[in-house]
Amino acid sequence: MTRTTDLLLTALAPAVWGSTYYVTTEWLPGVDPLTLAMLRALPAGLLLLALVRQLPPLRHLGRIVLLGTLNFAVFWSLLFVAAQRLPGGVAATLGSSQALLVLLLARGWLGTPLHAASVAAAVAGAVGVGLLVLAPSAALDPLGLAAGFGSAAAMAAGTVLSRKWQWGVAPLAFTAWQLAAGGFVLLPLAMLMEPALPALQPAHVGGLLYLGLVGAAVTYFLWFRGIARLGPGPVSVLALLSPVVAVGIGWALLDQSLTPVQLFGALVVLGSVGAGQSAPLQQQPAAITHPSREPGQHAVRPTLSAHRATSL
């Protein structure tokens, strides 16, 4: 499979995530955020576990729990806090810092060279997201700002560690383990901190099925697969597509208007995504070894030397 195909498949994940705001607000009103996050992660993780019929080795269970906590429990929880306390544009702009954080974390944890062109693409993407979604009158709540940056940092750390700790396991099993772990971490939080789930209407069921099956199981499989094959850096810049899709859905389905500044911001984001893939190609750091690979597991295809290891 070519690198272009891998990029296109991986890009489907943030494109689908861009629809999350529409589905949540239009199909799932009244469902509390932690409960929603748990219902998105846990059923999807259990379904994938039933499909792969493979549990993580006990010696790696702690790392799987940490990855599930970072990528789902902490990321989604803080994201909801930021969304509640900040205008959507501010929260999205803070989230766009993930690409730059990934570059920095990959430099320290994976030994990936840090190129100026990659950093410039990540910064330009964050600026483009700001132009796309940030209103001049946006209020800046300190707790909301901390939550927004914390969610970006959690996802960045989870992305880089997912590249570091994949152990050659198949991406589908790796996705199942993390979703289930994140869902089990969220379960007691939702039960203790939020009221019981209201009676579900058909729209609720449809929204939960979409967010769980498509927005979690399928997209995170593509995401972790992309991290393993391309490296976290090129993948992380693709996440900037999410707010572009969200704004496009708002324009197409909710009759929201687009200003020239927003259109320019969308072009900047798309340009930064392209630049992030064509930034100076670099030699991968030393191959990650898999001393703990289980019998019968297949190694992840070695990342090509042209692919950079840096991430979302």
Short mmCIF file of C-alpha atoms in Angstrom, two decimals:
data_model
loop_
_atom_site.label_atom_id
_atom_site.label_comp_id
_atom_site.label_asym_id
_atom_site.label_seq_id
_atom_site.Cartn_x
_atom_site.Cartn_y
_atom_site.Cartn_z
CA MET A 1 0.00 0.00 0.00
CA THR A 2 1.38 3.41 -0.97
CA ARG A 3 2.08 6.27 1.39
CA THR A 4 -0.63 8.35 -0.30
CA THR A 5 -3.21 5.66 0.38
CA ASP A 6 -2.10 5.46 4.02
CA LEU A 7 -2.45 9.24 4.34
CA LEU A 8 -5.91 9.27 2.80
CA LEU A 9 -7.15 6.45 5.02
CA THR A 10 -5.72 8.13 8.12
CA ALA A 11 -7.24 11.49 7.12
CA LEU A 12 -10.69 9.89 7.25
CA ALA A 13 -10.40 9.80 11.06
CA PRO A 14 -10.19 13.57 11.74
CA ALA A 15 -12.70 14.18 8.93
CA VAL A 16 -15.23 12.01 10.76
CA TRP A 17 -14.34 13.61 14.10
CA GLY A 18 -15.30 16.93 12.55
CA SER A 19 -18.89 15.66 12.46
CA THR A 20 -18.92 14.94 16.20
CA TYR A 21 -20.14 18.43 17.19
CA TYR A 22 -23.09 18.21 14.80
CA VAL A 23 -24.08 14.71 15.91
CA THR A 24 -23.73 15.56 19.61
CA THR A 25 -25.78 18.76 19.45
CA GLU A 26 -28.43 17.59 16.99
CA TRP A 27 -28.90 13.93 17.95
CA LEU A 28 -27.73 13.71 21.57
CA PRO A 29 -29.02 16.76 23.47
CA GLY A 30 -29.32 16.19 27.19
CA VAL A 31 -26.68 13.43 27.44
CA ASP A 32 -24.02 14.45 29.96
CA PRO A 33 -20.44 14.66 28.64
CA LEU A 34 -18.71 11.97 30.72
CA THR A 35 -21.59 9.56 30.14
CA LEU A 36 -21.41 10.33 26.44
CA ALA A 37 -17.67 9.74 26.35
CA MET A 38 -18.05 6.44 28.22
CA LEU A 39 -20.83 5.26 25.89
CA ARG A 40 -18.67 6.18 22.94
CA ALA A 41 -15.57 4.32 24.12
CA LEU A 42 -16.62 1.27 26.15
CA PRO A 43 -19.13 -0.45 23.80
CA ALA A 44 -16.83 0.16 20.83
CA GLY A 45 -13.87 -1.29 22.73
CA LEU A 46 -15.82 -4.36 23.86
CA LEU A 47 -17.11 -4.94 20.34
CA LEU A 48 -13.61 -4.83 18.91
CA LEU A 49 -12.37 -7.12 21.67
CA ALA A 50 -15.05 -9.63 20.68
CA LEU A 51 -13.86 -9.41 17.08
CA VAL A 52 -10.12 -9.75 17.71
CA ARG A 53 -10.45 -12.22 20.62
CA GLN A 54 -7.11 -11.15 21.97
CA LEU A 55 -6.32 -9.60 25.35
CA PRO A 56 -3.20 -7.55 26.04
CA PRO A 57 -0.33 -9.35 27.77
CA LEU A 58 -0.50 -8.78 31.52
CA ARG A 59 2.98 -7.27 31.58
CA HIS A 60 1.77 -4.54 29.21
CA LEU A 61 -1.60 -3.94 30.87
CA GLY A 62 -0.38 -0.85 32.75
CA ARG A 63 0.76 0.79 29.54
CA ILE A 64 -2.51 -0.02 27.79
CA VAL A 65 -4.46 1.54 30.66
CA LEU A 66 -2.25 4.62 30.49
CA LEU A 67 -2.76 4.93 26.71
CA GLY A 68 -6.52 4.47 27.03
CA THR A 69 -6.61 7.04 29.82
CA LEU A 70 -4.61 9.62 27.83
CA ASN A 71 -6.26 9.08 24.44
CA PHE A 72 -9.84 8.76 25.66
CA ALA A 73 -10.59 9.34 29.36
CA VAL A 74 -8.41 12.42 29.96
CA PHE A 75 -8.60 13.78 26.42
CA TRP A 76 -12.38 13.59 26.09
CA SER A 77 -13.08 14.68 29.70
CA LEU A 78 -10.91 17.80 29.52
CA LEU A 79 -12.20 18.52 26.02
CA PHE A 80 -15.75 18.59 27.37
CA VAL A 81 -14.71 20.89 30.23
CA ALA A 82 -13.08 23.24 27.74
CA ALA A 83 -16.15 23.13 25.50
CA GLN A 84 -18.39 24.03 28.45
CA ARG A 85 -16.25 26.92 29.74
CA LEU A 86 -14.90 28.39 26.50
CA PRO A 87 -16.36 29.47 23.18
CA GLY A 88 -15.98 26.69 20.65
CA GLY A 89 -13.44 28.67 18.66
CA VAL A 90 -11.10 29.06 21.62
CA ALA A 91 -11.34 25.36 22.47
CA ALA A 92 -10.65 24.36 18.87
CA THR A 93 -7.67 26.71 18.64
CA LEU A 94 -6.16 25.24 21.81
CA GLY A 95 -6.76 21.75 20.43
CA SER A 96 -4.85 22.61 17.29
CA SER A 97 -1.69 22.91 19.39
CA GLN A 98 -1.56 19.09 19.42
CA ALA A 99 0.47 18.97 16.20
CA LEU A 100 3.25 21.13 17.65
CA LEU A 101 3.21 19.27 20.98
CA VAL A 102 3.59 15.99 19.14
CA LEU A 103 6.68 17.24 17.32
CA LEU A 104 8.26 18.25 20.63
CA LEU A 105 7.32 15.04 22.46
CA ALA A 106 8.46 12.85 19.57
CA ARG A 107 11.81 14.62 19.66
CA GLY A 108 12.25 13.72 23.31
CA TRP A 109 10.63 10.27 23.44
CA LEU A 110 11.35 8.88 19.98
CA GLY A 111 14.52 10.77 19.08
CA THR A 112 12.88 12.22 15.97
CA PRO A 113 14.78 15.12 14.40
CA LEU A 114 12.93 18.41 14.67
CA HIS A 115 12.79 20.25 11.34
CA ALA A 116 11.91 23.92 11.02
CA ALA A 117 9.52 23.18 8.14
CA SER A 118 7.52 20.73 10.28
CA VAL A 119 7.30 23.23 13.13
CA ALA A 120 6.26 25.98 10.72
CA ALA A 121 3.50 23.77 9.28
CA ALA A 122 2.17 23.00 12.77
CA VAL A 123 2.22 26.68 13.81
CA ALA A 124 0.59 27.77 10.55
CA GLY A 125 -2.12 25.16 11.04
CA ALA A 126 -2.90 26.50 14.52
CA VAL A 127 -3.08 30.04 13.14
CA GLY A 128 -5.39 28.85 10.37
CA VAL A 129 -7.71 27.16 12.86
CA GLY A 130 -7.78 30.38 14.87
CA LEU A 131 -8.80 32.36 11.79
CA LEU A 132 -11.40 29.74 10.95
CA VAL A 133 -13.20 29.48 14.29
CA LEU A 134 -12.01 32.19 16.71
CA ALA A 135 -14.36 35.12 17.29
CA PRO A 136 -12.92 38.53 18.31
CA SER A 137 -15.17 38.64 21.40
CA ALA A 138 -14.12 35.21 22.68
CA ALA A 139 -13.96 35.04 26.48
CA LEU A 140 -10.92 33.47 28.13
CA ASP A 141 -11.81 31.47 31.24
CA PRO A 142 -8.62 30.32 33.06
CA LEU A 143 -9.95 26.88 33.98
CA GLY A 144 -11.29 26.40 30.48
CA LEU A 145 -7.94 27.39 28.99
CA ALA A 146 -6.12 24.93 31.25
CA ALA A 147 -8.56 22.16 30.30
CA GLY A 148 -8.24 22.93 26.59
CA PHE A 149 -4.46 22.83 26.67
CA GLY A 150 -4.52 19.77 28.93
CA SER A 151 -6.71 17.87 26.47
CA ALA A 152 -4.32 18.71 23.63
CA ALA A 153 -1.34 17.61 25.72
CA ALA A 154 -3.03 14.33 26.70
CA MET A 155 -3.81 13.45 23.09
CA ALA A 156 -0.31 14.45 21.98
CA ALA A 157 1.29 12.27 24.64
CA GLY A 158 -1.04 9.39 23.85
CA THR A 159 -0.25 9.62 20.15
CA VAL A 160 3.53 9.57 20.63
CA LEU A 161 3.39 6.78 23.21
CA SER A 162 1.11 4.79 20.89
CA ARG A 163 3.95 4.84 18.35
CA LYS A 164 6.51 3.94 21.00
CA TRP A 165 4.56 1.12 22.64
CA GLN A 166 2.76 -0.71 19.84
CA TRP A 167 4.91 -3.85 20.23
CA GLY A 168 4.14 -5.05 16.72
CA VAL A 169 0.54 -5.92 17.64
CA ALA A 170 -2.17 -5.57 14.98
CA PRO A 171 -3.75 -2.08 14.95
CA LEU A 172 -7.28 -3.46 15.44
CA ALA A 173 -6.34 -5.21 18.69
CA PHE A 174 -4.35 -2.17 19.81
CA THR A 175 -7.41 0.02 19.21
CA ALA A 176 -9.71 -2.40 21.05
CA TRP A 177 -7.48 -2.50 24.11
CA GLN A 178 -7.24 1.28 24.38
CA LEU A 179 -10.94 1.96 23.81
CA ALA A 180 -11.93 -0.63 26.40
CA ALA A 181 -9.39 0.67 28.91
CA GLY A 182 -10.50 4.27 28.41
CA GLY A 183 -14.16 3.25 28.69
CA PHE A 184 -13.59 1.38 31.97
CA VAL A 185 -11.75 4.42 33.38
CA LEU A 186 -14.65 6.68 32.36
CA LEU A 187 -17.36 4.35 33.71
CA PRO A 188 -16.99 5.13 37.46
CA LEU A 189 -16.44 8.82 36.73
CA ALA A 190 -19.70 9.01 34.81
CA MET A 191 -21.60 7.05 37.46
CA LEU A 192 -20.30 9.16 40.36
CA MET A 193 -20.30 12.62 38.80
CA GLU A 194 -23.34 12.66 36.51
CA PRO A 195 -27.04 11.76 36.78
CA ALA A 196 -28.50 8.60 35.33
CA LEU A 197 -28.82 8.38 31.57
CA PRO A 198 -32.19 9.73 30.39
CA ALA A 199 -34.62 7.56 28.44
CA LEU A 200 -33.12 7.08 25.00
CA GLN A 201 -35.01 8.14 21.92
CA PRO A 202 -34.34 6.76 18.42
CA ALA A 203 -32.18 9.79 17.64
CA HIS A 204 -30.09 9.11 20.74
CA VAL A 205 -29.55 5.49 19.70
CA GLY A 206 -28.54 6.54 16.19
CA GLY A 207 -26.15 9.16 17.50
CA LEU A 208 -24.51 6.76 19.96
CA LEU A 209 -24.15 4.08 17.28
CA TYR A 210 -22.53 6.60 14.95
CA LEU A 211 -20.14 7.98 17.57
CA GLY A 212 -19.25 4.52 18.88
CA LEU A 213 -18.97 2.46 15.70
CA VAL A 214 -17.84 5.07 13.20
CA GLY A 215 -16.49 7.89 15.38
CA ALA A 216 -14.54 5.61 17.71
CA ALA A 217 -14.04 2.01 16.53
CA VAL A 218 -13.40 2.69 12.84
CA THR A 219 -11.67 6.06 13.09
CA TYR A 220 -9.30 5.18 15.91
CA PHE A 221 -8.35 1.97 14.14
CA LEU A 222 -7.39 4.12 11.13
CA TRP A 223 -5.65 6.61 13.44
CA PHE A 224 -3.47 4.08 15.28
CA ARG A 225 -2.79 2.28 12.01
CA GLY A 226 -1.61 5.57 10.54
CA ILE A 227 0.64 6.26 13.52
CA ALA A 228 2.26 2.84 13.13
CA ARG A 229 2.79 3.12 9.36
CA LEU A 230 3.54 6.84 8.92
CA GLY A 231 4.83 8.03 12.28
CA PRO A 232 3.09 10.44 14.64
CA GLY A 233 4.28 13.69 12.98
CA PRO A 234 2.57 13.43 9.59
CA VAL A 235 -0.50 11.97 11.27
CA SER A 236 -0.79 14.77 13.85
CA VAL A 237 -1.02 17.50 11.21
CA LEU A 238 -3.96 15.66 9.64
CA ALA A 239 -5.94 16.31 12.84
CA LEU A 240 -6.21 19.95 11.75
CA LEU A 241 -8.77 18.79 9.18
CA SER A 242 -11.32 18.23 11.95
CA PRO A 243 -12.31 21.89 12.55
CA VAL A 244 -12.41 22.50 8.79
CA VAL A 245 -14.95 19.68 8.40
CA ALA A 246 -16.91 20.90 11.44
CA VAL A 247 -17.22 24.40 10.00
CA GLY A 248 -18.15 22.97 6.60
CA ILE A 249 -20.94 20.88 8.15
CA GLY A 250 -22.21 23.94 10.00
CA TRP A 251 -22.34 25.85 6.74
CA ALA A 252 -23.97 23.01 4.77
CA LEU A 253 -26.46 21.65 7.32
CA LEU A 254 -27.02 24.39 9.90
CA ASP A 255 -27.15 27.42 7.59
CA GLN A 256 -24.13 29.01 9.26
CA SER A 257 -22.40 31.72 7.26
CA LEU A 258 -18.72 31.84 6.36
CA THR A 259 -16.73 35.08 6.36
CA PRO A 260 -13.77 35.77 4.05
CA VAL A 261 -11.48 35.49 7.08
CA GLN A 262 -12.84 32.01 7.82
CA LEU A 263 -12.36 30.94 4.22
CA PHE A 264 -8.79 32.20 4.34
CA GLY A 265 -8.24 30.31 7.60
CA ALA A 266 -9.52 27.10 5.98
CA LEU A 267 -7.06 27.58 3.10
CA VAL A 268 -4.22 28.14 5.59
CA VAL A 269 -5.15 24.93 7.42
CA LEU A 270 -5.29 22.90 4.21
CA GLY A 271 -1.97 24.38 3.13
CA SER A 272 -0.36 23.50 6.45
CA VAL A 273 -1.66 19.92 6.18
CA GLY A 274 -0.06 19.63 2.75
CA ALA A 275 3.15 21.23 3.99
CA GLY A 276 3.21 18.86 6.95
CA GLN A 277 3.34 15.91 4.55
CA SER A 278 5.92 17.43 2.21
CA ALA A 279 8.22 18.95 4.84
CA PRO A 280 11.87 17.80 4.54
CA LEU A 281 11.84 14.04 4.68
CA GLN A 282 14.13 12.62 7.26
CA GLN A 283 15.70 9.37 8.30
CA GLN A 284 13.76 7.56 10.96
CA PRO A 285 15.45 7.10 14.32
CA ALA A 286 16.63 3.64 15.21
CA ALA A 287 13.91 1.07 14.69
CA ILE A 288 11.73 0.37 17.68
CA THR A 289 12.40 -3.12 18.90
CA HIS A 290 9.69 -5.50 20.01
CA PRO A 291 11.31 -7.86 22.50
CA SER A 292 7.93 -8.70 23.96
CA ARG A 293 6.13 -9.65 20.75
CA GLU A 294 3.75 -12.48 21.43
CA PRO A 295 3.91 -15.71 19.40
CA GLY A 296 1.80 -15.48 16.29
CA GLN A 297 1.79 -11.67 16.19
CA HIS A 298 2.97 -9.99 13.04
CA ALA A 299 5.34 -7.07 13.14
CA VAL A 300 4.11 -3.69 12.03
CA ARG A 301 5.60 -2.90 8.65
CA PRO A 302 8.84 -0.96 9.19
CA THR A 303 8.33 2.73 8.68
CA LEU A 304 9.95 3.87 5.47
CA SER A 305 12.98 6.11 5.82
CA ALA A 306 11.06 8.85 4.03
CA HIS A 307 8.42 8.92 6.75
CA ARG A 308 8.92 11.20 9.71
CA ALA A 309 8.14 10.00 13.24
CA THR A 310 6.35 12.88 14.90
CA SER A 311 2.70 12.99 16.01
CA LEU A 312 -0.70 14.50 16.98
#
